[in-house]
Coordinates of C-alpha atoms and ligand atoms in Angstrom, one line a residue:
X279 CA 129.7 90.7 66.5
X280 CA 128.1 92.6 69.6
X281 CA 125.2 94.6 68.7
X282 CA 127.4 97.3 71.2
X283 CA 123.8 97.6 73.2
X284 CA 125.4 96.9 76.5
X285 CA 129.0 99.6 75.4
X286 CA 132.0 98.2 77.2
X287 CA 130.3 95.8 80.0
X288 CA 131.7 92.5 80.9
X289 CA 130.5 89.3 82.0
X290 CA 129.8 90.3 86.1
X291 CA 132.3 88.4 88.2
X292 CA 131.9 86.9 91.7
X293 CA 133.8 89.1 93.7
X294 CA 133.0 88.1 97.6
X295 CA 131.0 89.4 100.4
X296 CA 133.4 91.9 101.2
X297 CA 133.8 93.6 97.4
X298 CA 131.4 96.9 97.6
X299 CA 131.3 97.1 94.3
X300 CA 127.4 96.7 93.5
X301 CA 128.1 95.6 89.7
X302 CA 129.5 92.3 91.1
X303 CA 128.3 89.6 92.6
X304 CA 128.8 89.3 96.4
X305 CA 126.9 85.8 97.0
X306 CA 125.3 84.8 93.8
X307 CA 128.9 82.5 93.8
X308 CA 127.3 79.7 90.9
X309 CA 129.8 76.8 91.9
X310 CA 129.5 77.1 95.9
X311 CA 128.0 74.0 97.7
X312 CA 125.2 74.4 99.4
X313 CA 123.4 71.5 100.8
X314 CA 125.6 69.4 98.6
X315 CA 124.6 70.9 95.5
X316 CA 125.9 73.7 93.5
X317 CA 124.2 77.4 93.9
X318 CA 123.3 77.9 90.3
X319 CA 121.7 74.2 90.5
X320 CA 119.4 75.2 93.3
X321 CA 118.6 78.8 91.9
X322 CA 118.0 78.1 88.2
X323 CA 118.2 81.8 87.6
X324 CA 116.4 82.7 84.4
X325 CA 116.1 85.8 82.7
X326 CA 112.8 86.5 80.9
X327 CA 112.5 88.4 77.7
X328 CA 108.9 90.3 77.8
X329 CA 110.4 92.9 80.7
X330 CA 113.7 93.4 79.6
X331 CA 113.2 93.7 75.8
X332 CA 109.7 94.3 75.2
X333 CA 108.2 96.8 77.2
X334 CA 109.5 100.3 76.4
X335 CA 108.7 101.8 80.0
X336 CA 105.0 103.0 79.4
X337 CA 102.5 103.4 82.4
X338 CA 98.6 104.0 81.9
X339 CA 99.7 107.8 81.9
X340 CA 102.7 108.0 79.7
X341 CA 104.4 106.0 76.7
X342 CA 107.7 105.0 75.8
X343 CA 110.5 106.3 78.2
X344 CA 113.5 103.5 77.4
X345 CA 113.5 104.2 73.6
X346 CA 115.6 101.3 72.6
X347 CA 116.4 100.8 68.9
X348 CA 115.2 97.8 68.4
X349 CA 111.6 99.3 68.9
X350 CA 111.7 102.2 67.0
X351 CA 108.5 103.1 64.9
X352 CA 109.0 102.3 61.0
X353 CA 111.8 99.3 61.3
X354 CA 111.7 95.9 59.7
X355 CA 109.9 93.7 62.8
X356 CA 111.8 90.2 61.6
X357 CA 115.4 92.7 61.6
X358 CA 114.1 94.0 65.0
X359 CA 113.0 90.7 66.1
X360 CA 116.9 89.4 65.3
X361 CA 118.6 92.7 67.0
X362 CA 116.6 92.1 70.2
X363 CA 117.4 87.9 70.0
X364 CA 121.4 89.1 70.0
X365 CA 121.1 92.5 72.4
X366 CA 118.9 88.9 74.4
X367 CA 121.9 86.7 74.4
X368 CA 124.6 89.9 75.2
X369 CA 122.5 90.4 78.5
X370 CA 121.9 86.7 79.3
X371 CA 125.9 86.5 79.1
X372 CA 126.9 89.6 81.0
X373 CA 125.2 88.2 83.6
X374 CA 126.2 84.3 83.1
X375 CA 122.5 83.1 84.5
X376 CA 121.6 79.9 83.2
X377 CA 118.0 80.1 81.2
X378 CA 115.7 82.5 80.0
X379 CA 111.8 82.3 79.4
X380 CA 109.8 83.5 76.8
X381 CA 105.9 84.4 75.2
X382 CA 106.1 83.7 71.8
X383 CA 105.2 87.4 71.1
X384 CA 107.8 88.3 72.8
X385 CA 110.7 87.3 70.2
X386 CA 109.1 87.3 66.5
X387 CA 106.1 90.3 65.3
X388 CA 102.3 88.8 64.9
X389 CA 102.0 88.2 61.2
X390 CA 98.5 88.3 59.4
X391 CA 97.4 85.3 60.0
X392 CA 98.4 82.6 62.3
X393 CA 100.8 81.0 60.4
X394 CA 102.5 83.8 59.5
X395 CA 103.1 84.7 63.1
X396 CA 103.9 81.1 63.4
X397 CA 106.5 81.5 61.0
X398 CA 108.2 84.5 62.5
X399 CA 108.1 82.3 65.6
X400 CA 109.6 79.7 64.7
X401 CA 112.6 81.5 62.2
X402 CA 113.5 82.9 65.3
X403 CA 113.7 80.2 67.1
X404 CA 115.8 79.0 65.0
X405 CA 118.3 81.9 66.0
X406 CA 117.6 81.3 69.6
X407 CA 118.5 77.4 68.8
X408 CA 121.9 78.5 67.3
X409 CA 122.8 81.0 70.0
X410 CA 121.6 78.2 73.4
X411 CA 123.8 75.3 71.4
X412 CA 127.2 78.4 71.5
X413 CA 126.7 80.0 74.7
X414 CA 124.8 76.3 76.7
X415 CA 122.1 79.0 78.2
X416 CA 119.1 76.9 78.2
X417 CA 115.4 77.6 78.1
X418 CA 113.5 77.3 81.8
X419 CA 109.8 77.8 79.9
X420 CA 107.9 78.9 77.1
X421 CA 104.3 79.9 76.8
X422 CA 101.7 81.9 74.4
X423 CA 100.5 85.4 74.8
X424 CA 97.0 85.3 74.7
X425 CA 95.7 88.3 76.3
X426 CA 97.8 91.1 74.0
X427 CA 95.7 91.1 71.1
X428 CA 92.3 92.4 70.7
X429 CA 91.2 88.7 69.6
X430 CA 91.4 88.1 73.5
X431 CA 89.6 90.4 75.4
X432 CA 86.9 88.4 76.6
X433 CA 89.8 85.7 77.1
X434 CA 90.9 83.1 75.3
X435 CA 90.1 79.7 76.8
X436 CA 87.3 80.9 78.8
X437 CA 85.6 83.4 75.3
X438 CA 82.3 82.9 74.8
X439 CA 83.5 82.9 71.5
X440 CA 84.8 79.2 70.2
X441 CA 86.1 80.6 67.0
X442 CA 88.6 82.0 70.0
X443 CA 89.0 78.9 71.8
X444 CA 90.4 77.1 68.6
X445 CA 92.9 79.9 67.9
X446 CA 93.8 79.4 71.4
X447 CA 94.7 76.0 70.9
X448 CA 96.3 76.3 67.7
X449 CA 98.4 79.1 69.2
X450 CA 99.5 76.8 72.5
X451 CA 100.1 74.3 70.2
X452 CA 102.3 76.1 68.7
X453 CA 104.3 77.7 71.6
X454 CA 104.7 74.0 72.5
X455 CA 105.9 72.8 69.6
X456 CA 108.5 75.6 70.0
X457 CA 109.4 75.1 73.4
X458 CA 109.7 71.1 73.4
X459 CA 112.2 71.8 70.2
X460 CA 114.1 73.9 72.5
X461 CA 114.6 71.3 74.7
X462 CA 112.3 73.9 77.2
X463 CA 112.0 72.6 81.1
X464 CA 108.6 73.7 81.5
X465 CA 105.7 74.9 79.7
X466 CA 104.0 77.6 81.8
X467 CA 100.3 79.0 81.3
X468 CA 99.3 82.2 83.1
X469 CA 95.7 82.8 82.7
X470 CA 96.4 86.1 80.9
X471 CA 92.6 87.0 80.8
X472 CA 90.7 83.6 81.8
X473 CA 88.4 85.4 84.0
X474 CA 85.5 88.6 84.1
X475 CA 85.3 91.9 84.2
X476 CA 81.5 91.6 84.9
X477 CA 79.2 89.4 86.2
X478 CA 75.7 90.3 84.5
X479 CA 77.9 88.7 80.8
X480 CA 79.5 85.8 82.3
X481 CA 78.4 82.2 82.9
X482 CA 81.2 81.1 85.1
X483 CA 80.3 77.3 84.7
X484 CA 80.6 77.6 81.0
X485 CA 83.6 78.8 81.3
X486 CA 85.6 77.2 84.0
X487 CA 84.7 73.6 81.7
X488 CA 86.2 75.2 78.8
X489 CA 89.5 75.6 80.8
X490 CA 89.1 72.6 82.0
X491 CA 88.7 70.7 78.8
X492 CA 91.5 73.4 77.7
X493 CA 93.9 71.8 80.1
X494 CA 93.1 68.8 79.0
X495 CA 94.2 69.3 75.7
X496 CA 97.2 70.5 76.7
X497 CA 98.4 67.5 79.0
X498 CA 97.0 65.4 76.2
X499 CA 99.5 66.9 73.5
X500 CA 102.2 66.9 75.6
X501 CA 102.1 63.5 76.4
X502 CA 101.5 63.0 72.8
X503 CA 104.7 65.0 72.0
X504 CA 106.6 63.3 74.3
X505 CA 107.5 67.0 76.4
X506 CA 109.3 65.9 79.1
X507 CA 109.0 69.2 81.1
X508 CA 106.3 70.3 83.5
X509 CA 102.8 71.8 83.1
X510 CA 102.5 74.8 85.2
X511 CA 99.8 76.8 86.1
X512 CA 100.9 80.5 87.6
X513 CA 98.2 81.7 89.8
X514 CA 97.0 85.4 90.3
X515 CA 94.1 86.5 91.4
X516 CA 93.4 90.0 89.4
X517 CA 94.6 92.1 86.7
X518 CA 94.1 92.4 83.6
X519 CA 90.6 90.9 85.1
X520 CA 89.0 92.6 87.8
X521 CA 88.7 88.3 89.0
X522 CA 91.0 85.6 87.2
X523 CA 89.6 82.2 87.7
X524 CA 93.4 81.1 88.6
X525 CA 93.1 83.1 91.6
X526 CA 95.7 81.4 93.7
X527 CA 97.6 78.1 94.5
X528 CA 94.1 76.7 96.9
X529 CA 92.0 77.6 94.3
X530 CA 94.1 76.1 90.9
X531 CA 94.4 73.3 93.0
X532 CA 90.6 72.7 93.7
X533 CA 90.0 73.6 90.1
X534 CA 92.5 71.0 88.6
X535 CA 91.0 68.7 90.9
X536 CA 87.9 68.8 89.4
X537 CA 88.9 68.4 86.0
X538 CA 91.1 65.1 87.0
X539 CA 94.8 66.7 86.3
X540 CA 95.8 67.4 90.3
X541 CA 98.6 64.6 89.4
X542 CA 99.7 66.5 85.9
X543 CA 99.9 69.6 86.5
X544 CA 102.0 72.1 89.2
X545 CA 102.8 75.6 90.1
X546 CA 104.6 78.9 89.2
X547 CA 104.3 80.9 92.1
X548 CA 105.0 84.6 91.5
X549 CA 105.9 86.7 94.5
X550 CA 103.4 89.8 93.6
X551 CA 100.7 87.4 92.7
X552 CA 100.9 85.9 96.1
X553 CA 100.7 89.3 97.5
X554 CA 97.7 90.5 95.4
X555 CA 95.7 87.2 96.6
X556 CA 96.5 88.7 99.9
X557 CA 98.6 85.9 101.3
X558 CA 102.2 86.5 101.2
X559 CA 104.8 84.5 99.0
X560 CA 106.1 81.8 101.7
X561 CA 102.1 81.2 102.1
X562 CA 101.7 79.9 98.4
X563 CA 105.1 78.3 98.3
X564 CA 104.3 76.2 102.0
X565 CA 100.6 75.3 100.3
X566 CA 101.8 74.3 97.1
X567 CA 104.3 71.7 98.8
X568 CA 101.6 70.3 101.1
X569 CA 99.4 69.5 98.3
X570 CA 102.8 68.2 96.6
X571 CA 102.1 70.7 93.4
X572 CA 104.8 73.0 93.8
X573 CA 106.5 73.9 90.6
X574 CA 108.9 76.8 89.9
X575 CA 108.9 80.6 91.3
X576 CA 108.0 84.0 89.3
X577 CA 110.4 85.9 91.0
X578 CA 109.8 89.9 91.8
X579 CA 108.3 91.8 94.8
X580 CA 105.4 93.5 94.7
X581 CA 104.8 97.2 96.0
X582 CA 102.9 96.6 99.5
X583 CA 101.0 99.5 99.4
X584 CA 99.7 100.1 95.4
X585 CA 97.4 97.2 94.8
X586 CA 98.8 97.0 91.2
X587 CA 101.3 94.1 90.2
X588 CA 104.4 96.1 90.1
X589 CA 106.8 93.5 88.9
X590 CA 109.6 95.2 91.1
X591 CA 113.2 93.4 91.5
X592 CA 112.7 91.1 94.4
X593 CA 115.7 92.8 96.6
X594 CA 115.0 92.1 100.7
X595 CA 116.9 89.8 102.2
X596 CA 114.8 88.1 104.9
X597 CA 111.6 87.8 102.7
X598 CA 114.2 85.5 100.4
X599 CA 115.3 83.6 103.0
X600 CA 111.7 82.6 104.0
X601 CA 110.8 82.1 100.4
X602 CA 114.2 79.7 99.6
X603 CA 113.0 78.0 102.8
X604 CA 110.0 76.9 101.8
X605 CA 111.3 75.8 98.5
X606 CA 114.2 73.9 100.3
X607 CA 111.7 71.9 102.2
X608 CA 109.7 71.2 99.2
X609 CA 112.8 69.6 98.4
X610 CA 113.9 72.2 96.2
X611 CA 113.5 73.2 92.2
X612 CA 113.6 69.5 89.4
X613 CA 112.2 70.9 86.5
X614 CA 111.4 74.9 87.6
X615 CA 113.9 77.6 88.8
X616 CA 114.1 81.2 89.6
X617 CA 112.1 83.1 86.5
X618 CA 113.5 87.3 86.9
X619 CA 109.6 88.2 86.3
X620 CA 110.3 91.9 86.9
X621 CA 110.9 95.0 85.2
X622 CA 112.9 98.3 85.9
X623 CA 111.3 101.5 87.1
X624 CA 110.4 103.7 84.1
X625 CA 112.7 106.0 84.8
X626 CA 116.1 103.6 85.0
X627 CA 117.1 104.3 81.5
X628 CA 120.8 103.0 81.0
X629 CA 121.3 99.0 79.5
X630 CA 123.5 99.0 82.8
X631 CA 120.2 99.7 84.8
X632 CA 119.2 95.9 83.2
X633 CA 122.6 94.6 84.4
X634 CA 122.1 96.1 87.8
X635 CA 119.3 95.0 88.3
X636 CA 119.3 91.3 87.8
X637 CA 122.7 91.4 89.5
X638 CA 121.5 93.1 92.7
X639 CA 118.5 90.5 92.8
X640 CA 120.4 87.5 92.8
X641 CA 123.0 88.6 95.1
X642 CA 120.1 89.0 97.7
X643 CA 118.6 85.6 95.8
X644 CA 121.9 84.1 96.6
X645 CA 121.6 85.7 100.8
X646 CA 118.3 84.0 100.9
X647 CA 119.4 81.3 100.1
X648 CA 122.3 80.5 102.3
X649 CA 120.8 81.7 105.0
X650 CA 117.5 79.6 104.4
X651 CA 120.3 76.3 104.4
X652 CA 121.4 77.5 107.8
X653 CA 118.0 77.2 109.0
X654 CA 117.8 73.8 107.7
X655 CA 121.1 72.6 108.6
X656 CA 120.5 74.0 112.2
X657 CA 117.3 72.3 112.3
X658 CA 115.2 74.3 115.4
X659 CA 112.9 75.8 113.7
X660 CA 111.6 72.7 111.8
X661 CA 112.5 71.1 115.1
X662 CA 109.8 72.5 116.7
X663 CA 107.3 72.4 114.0
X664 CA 107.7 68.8 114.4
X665 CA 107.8 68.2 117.9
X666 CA 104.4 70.4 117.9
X667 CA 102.7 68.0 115.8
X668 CA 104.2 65.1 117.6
X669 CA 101.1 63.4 119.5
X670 CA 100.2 62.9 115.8
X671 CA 102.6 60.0 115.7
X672 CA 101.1 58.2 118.1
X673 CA 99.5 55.0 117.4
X674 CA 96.0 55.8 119.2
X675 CA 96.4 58.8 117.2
X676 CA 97.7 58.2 114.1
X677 CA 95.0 55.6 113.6
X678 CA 92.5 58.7 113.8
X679 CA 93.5 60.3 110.5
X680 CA 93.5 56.8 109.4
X681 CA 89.9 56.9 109.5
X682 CA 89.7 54.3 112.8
X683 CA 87.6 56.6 115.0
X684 CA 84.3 58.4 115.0
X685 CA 82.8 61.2 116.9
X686 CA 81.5 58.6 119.4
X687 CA 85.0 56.5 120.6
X688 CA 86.8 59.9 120.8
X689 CA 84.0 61.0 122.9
X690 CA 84.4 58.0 125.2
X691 CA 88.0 59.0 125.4
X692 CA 87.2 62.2 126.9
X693 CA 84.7 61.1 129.0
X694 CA 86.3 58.1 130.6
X695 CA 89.8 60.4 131.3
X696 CA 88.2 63.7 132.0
X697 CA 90.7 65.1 129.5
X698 CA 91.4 68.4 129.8
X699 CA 94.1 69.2 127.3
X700 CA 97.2 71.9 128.2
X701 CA 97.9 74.5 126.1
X702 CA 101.6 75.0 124.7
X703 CA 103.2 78.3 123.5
X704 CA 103.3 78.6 119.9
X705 CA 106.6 80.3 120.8
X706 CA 106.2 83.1 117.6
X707 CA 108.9 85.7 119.0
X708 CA 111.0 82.8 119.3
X709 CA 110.7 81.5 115.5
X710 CA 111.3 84.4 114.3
X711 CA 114.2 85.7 116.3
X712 CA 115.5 82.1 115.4
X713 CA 115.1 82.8 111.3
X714 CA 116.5 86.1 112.4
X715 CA 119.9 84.6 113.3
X716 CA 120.5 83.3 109.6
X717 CA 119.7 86.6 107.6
Ligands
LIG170 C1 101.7 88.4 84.5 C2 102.5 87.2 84.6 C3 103.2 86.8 83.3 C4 103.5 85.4 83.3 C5 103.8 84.8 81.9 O1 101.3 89.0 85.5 O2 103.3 87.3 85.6 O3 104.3 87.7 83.1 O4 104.6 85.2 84.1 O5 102.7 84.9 81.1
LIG171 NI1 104.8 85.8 86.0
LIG172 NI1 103.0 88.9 87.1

């Protein structure tokens, strides 16, 4: 029985580039070939729960504006728990996306103790197990909120408090327990509050080890479990911190380096992370798959000019297509996807607004998409990224990086030519009128 949430709405159809009906899908087309493969297999759309169903449109200045039942003050939290899994699986349908993603506080109420809230948990996953076996949505990741509750304000991982530490782990154990029996893809951490506000309490040293042994722990069990999915880390460099110690994809990558787990271990990029670290998206996605760690996306666009992490639906065209190309060349998602990380505006009140939303994004997903396969199929703009690296193939060259060479034989070979070398145009204006062609 529908829950009636979403009133008369149907499962959004794929209606062509030419429909100008926004409430359809013009691109998102899930069984189009692109590059060989099917457009929902490349995108791996996923809809997450904590924006749609759990925040009820506050801002630091004002509270509730959405004022949907399944929140309201004085209800049963297990009944509420169950009305938002259903209203969940209306939505996930309406919009026919393949996965969702989930904090374990998102779907069940914190009990007393742990394993009361464990218990809530996992009764609802039950409910959730029923629903993905019916409808086939699966689940792209899980992970633990550990930075809601008061327990965590000096983080969780990184407290100085290791009474914390272990609740931690006994909480991620937990979540993955939960998401390995839902057959999850991934297991994601975001570092919630693993970082300071201050310097003059904090021992960084301390505390970077105890996210490194953390980690640890975490790789260990899942390999103990037998998870098949991916560990990922989802950098971001501020907020709620004033400085998270998962700062961006250079710096998880030095820091998993360091604690021996660069080979167990990739990314979630998020676009408004990227942007608060001050790089932009296509920077973290082209650094990830050079230091082969790239993952799965937090999708969403940030607003350029606030500072905050605005969460808004990702919506321009030719920032997607940049994005998608850089994922395409990193030879596209295995176990991560496209994760909706993005809310509505406070003010877009209807359950359509939801609808709308998602639908609008993956139709300019879906632009970004094909037009980042153009790129590729036409090949000129990788074309000349790898004719400009080209003397690097060279033996006399090659054997440089190789380690055969030293400060002194290259100096000879300077000397004993007079090189001079000859500069080349980088040919920007070119590049980017070449991407331009595709959006
Ligand atoms: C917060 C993060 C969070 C993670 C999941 O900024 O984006 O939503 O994706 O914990
Ligand atoms: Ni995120
Ligand atoms: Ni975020």
């Amino acid at each position: 029985m529908s829950t009636g949430f979403f009133g008369d709405l149907q499962p959004i159809q794929y209606a062509g580039p030419s429909s100008r009906d926004p409430l359809t899908y013009r691109h998102y087309n899930k069984d189009e070939i692109v590059l060989g493969k099917r457009m929902e297999d490349h995108l791996r759309l996923a809809v997450c729960y904590w924006h749609n169903f759990c925040w009820p449109g506050s801002d630091p200045f004002g509270g509730e504006t959405f004022m949907r039942s399944w929140m309201a003050a004085g209800g049963d939290p297990m009944d509420q728990a169950r009305l938002k899994a259903d209203v969940a699986f209306e939505m996930f349908q309406i919009l026919g996306m393949p996965f969702f993603t989930f904090h374990d506080r998102d779907i069940a109420p914190e009990g007393k103790t742990l394993a009361e809230s464990n218990a809530n948990v996992n009764a609802i996953a039950d409910i959730f197990e029923k629903k993905m076996a019916d409808t086939g949505i699966g689940l792209l990741w899980g992970t633990a909120n550990m930075f809601s509750n008061r327990r965590f304000m000096s983080g969780a991982a990184t407290n100085p408090d290791p009474d914390v530490f272990a609740y931690a782990a006994a909480q991620v154990k937990n979540a993955m327990d939960v998401t390995q029996r839902l057959n999850g893809a991934n297991y994601v951490l975001w570092g919630g509050r693993e970082g300071y506000e201050t310097l003059l309490n904090t021992n960084i040293k301390q505390e970077l080890d105890q996210l490194g042994r953390f980690l640890n722990m975490v790789v260990e069990y899942k390999h103990k479990i037998g998870f098949k999915g991916a560990i990922l880390i989802e950098p971001k460099p501020q907020e709620p911190s004033k400085h998270q110690y998962d700062y961006d994809v250079a710096t998880v990558y030095g820091f998993l380096k360091a604690y021996g787990l660069e080979n167990e271990v990739k990314m979630n990029i998020e676009q408004g992370h990227a942007i608060l670290a001050g790089h932009s998206f296509e920077h973290e996605l082209h650094m990830a798959r050079s230091l082969g760690i790239f993952g799965s996306v937090d999708m969403n666009r940030n607003d350029y000019q606030c500072g905050w992490d605005t969460d808004h639906f990702g919506m321009n065209v030719p920032e997607l297509a940049l994005a998608y190309y850089e994922i395409l060349l990193a030879g596209g998602f295995t176990s991560g996807g496209t994760n909706f990380d993005a809310k509505l505006r406070r003010q877009s009140l209807d359950p359509v607004d939801l609808i709308q939303a998602h639908v609008g994004s993956a139709d300019a997903i879906a632009r970004g998409l094909k037009a980042a396969a153009e790129m590729i199929e036409d090949g000129r703009m990788k074309g000349f990224v790898d004719d400009r690296y080209a003397g690097w193939q060279k033996p006399e060259n090659a054997e440089i990086l190789k380690g055969g060479s030293s400060l002194e034989t290259l100096a000879e070979r300077v000397h004993t030519s007079d090189l001079e070398p000859q500069p080349k145009s980088g040919k920007q204006e070119y590049l980017e009128s070449l991407a331009n062609l595709f959006v």
